[in-house]
Amino acid sequence: MVEFRREQLSRLEAAARDEKVDIPKQLEMEHRAIFENLEPLDHLELTRRYAEFQVQALEQEIEIYDRAAKAADERMRRLAAEISPDLRRYLDEARAIQIASRP
């Protein structure tokens, strides 16, 4: 996942630069709150919460890429088509972890 995210971010940054779109440099407040809420958890509860966050985040991200797949811009459609299958695979994996870690 880390390697996927590095590659994805570099591709998105390149597209943003080409389109002259600014990308925020700091974590959103929502992301900071998620990290802070994960810190005090034990191993099993951390696994459960992390899987829950991953499922939610990936579902939202897939919705965004699904919309991009219908964009007028060919580059956005192509980028969405290339990235979406990986996101769906990671979502399936996160759901499997979520199910396996249930009490």
GROMACS .gro file of C-alpha atoms in nm:
model
  103
    1MET     CA    1   0.000   0.000   0.000
    2VAL     CA    2   0.283   0.239   0.084
    3GLU     CA    3   0.445   0.188  -0.255
    4PHE     CA    4   0.109   0.227  -0.429
    5ARG     CA    5   0.045   0.555  -0.243
    6ARG     CA    6   0.389   0.693  -0.331
    7GLU     CA    7   0.332   0.621  -0.699
    8GLN     CA    8  -0.026   0.749  -0.686
    9LEU     CA    9   0.077   1.074  -0.515
   10SER     CA   10   0.354   1.141  -0.765
   11ARG     CA   11   0.109   1.089  -1.052
   12LEU     CA   12  -0.153   1.312  -0.891
   13GLU     CA   13   0.106   1.581  -0.813
   14ALA     CA   14   0.225   1.576  -1.175
   15ALA     CA   15  -0.133   1.610  -1.301
   16ALA     CA   16  -0.198   1.893  -1.055
   17ARG     CA   17   0.119   2.075  -1.163
   18ASP     CA   18   0.023   2.039  -1.529
   19GLU     CA   19  -0.322   2.181  -1.453
   20LYS     CA   20  -0.179   2.446  -1.214
   21VAL     CA   21  -0.381   2.316  -0.918
   22ASP     CA   22  -0.247   2.373  -0.567
   23ILE     CA   23  -0.223   2.070  -0.340
   24PRO     CA   24  -0.248   2.116   0.038
   25LYS     CA   25   0.083   2.044   0.213
   26GLN     CA   26  -0.058   1.968   0.559
   27LEU     CA   27  -0.289   1.698   0.681
   28GLU     CA   28  -0.652   1.791   0.700
   29MET     CA   29  -0.788   1.833   1.052
   30GLU     CA   30  -0.995   1.517   1.001
   31HIS     CA   31  -0.681   1.316   0.924
   32ARG     CA   32  -0.497   1.451   1.228
   33ALA     CA   33  -0.793   1.355   1.449
   34ILE     CA   34  -0.792   1.001   1.308
   35PHE     CA   35  -0.421   0.962   1.385
   36GLU     CA   36  -0.463   1.100   1.735
   37ASN     CA   37  -0.750   0.860   1.805
   38LEU     CA   38  -0.544   0.563   1.691
   39GLU     CA   39  -0.244   0.629   1.916
   40PRO     CA   40  -0.378   0.497   2.249
   41LEU     CA   41  -0.527   0.173   2.112
   42ASP     CA   42  -0.391  -0.175   2.180
   43HIS     CA   43  -0.292  -0.404   1.892
   44LEU     CA   44  -0.628  -0.569   1.822
   45GLU     CA   45  -0.835  -0.254   1.866
   46LEU     CA   46  -0.584  -0.062   1.653
   47THR     CA   47  -0.624  -0.323   1.379
   48ARG     CA   48  -1.003  -0.296   1.396
   49ARG     CA   49  -1.006   0.084   1.386
   50TYR     CA   50  -0.743   0.103   1.115
   51ALA     CA   51  -0.939  -0.140   0.897
   52GLU     CA   52  -1.256   0.061   0.959
   53PHE     CA   53  -1.084   0.385   0.857
   54GLN     CA   54  -0.931   0.221   0.552
   55VAL     CA   55  -1.265   0.085   0.433
   56GLN     CA   56  -1.431   0.425   0.474
   57ALA     CA   57  -1.146   0.614   0.309
   58LEU     CA   58  -1.117   0.374   0.017
   59GLU     CA   59  -1.492   0.380  -0.045
   60GLN     CA   60  -1.480   0.761  -0.058
   61GLU     CA   61  -1.173   0.757  -0.280
   62ILE     CA   62  -1.332   0.510  -0.521
   63GLU     CA   63  -1.637   0.737  -0.549
   64ILE     CA   64  -1.406   1.024  -0.645
   65TYR     CA   65  -1.227   0.814  -0.906
   66ASP     CA   66  -1.560   0.689  -1.042
   67ARG     CA   67  -1.660   1.053  -1.101
   68ALA     CA   68  -1.320   1.125  -1.257
   69ALA     CA   69  -1.374   0.832  -1.493
   70LYS     CA   70  -1.665   1.031  -1.640
   71ALA     CA   71  -1.476   1.362  -1.664
   72ALA     CA   72  -1.447   1.555  -1.986
   73ASP     CA   73  -1.069   1.560  -1.954
   74GLU     CA   74  -0.910   1.253  -2.118
   75ARG     CA   75  -0.612   1.255  -1.881
   76MET     CA   76  -0.841   1.238  -1.578
   77ARG     CA   77  -1.040   0.953  -1.728
   78ARG     CA   78  -0.722   0.761  -1.809
   79LEU     CA   79  -0.572   0.822  -1.462
   80ALA     CA   80  -0.895   0.708  -1.296
   81ALA     CA   81  -0.908   0.395  -1.510
   82GLU     CA   82  -0.549   0.308  -1.422
   83ILE     CA   83  -0.579   0.366  -1.045
   84SER     CA   84  -0.933   0.241  -0.973
   85PRO     CA   85  -0.861  -0.134  -1.002
   86ASP     CA   86  -0.585  -0.110  -0.741
   87LEU     CA   87  -0.810   0.087  -0.508
   88ARG     CA   88  -1.083  -0.174  -0.541
   89ARG     CA   89  -0.834  -0.450  -0.462
   90TYR     CA   90  -0.714  -0.262  -0.153
   91LEU     CA   91  -1.075  -0.210  -0.048
   92ASP     CA   92  -1.139  -0.585  -0.072
   93GLU     CA   93  -0.828  -0.648   0.139
   94ALA     CA   94  -0.932  -0.388   0.399
   95ARG     CA   95  -1.278  -0.542   0.421
   96ALA     CA   96  -1.122  -0.887   0.473
   97ILE     CA   97  -0.906  -0.749   0.756
   98GLN     CA   98  -1.210  -0.576   0.903
   99ILE     CA   99  -1.406  -0.902   0.904
  100ALA     CA  100  -1.114  -1.106   1.039
  101SER     CA  101  -1.056  -0.866   1.329
  102ARG     CA  102  -1.415  -0.847   1.449
  103PRO     CA  103  -1.475  -0.949   1.809
   0.00000   0.00000   0.00000
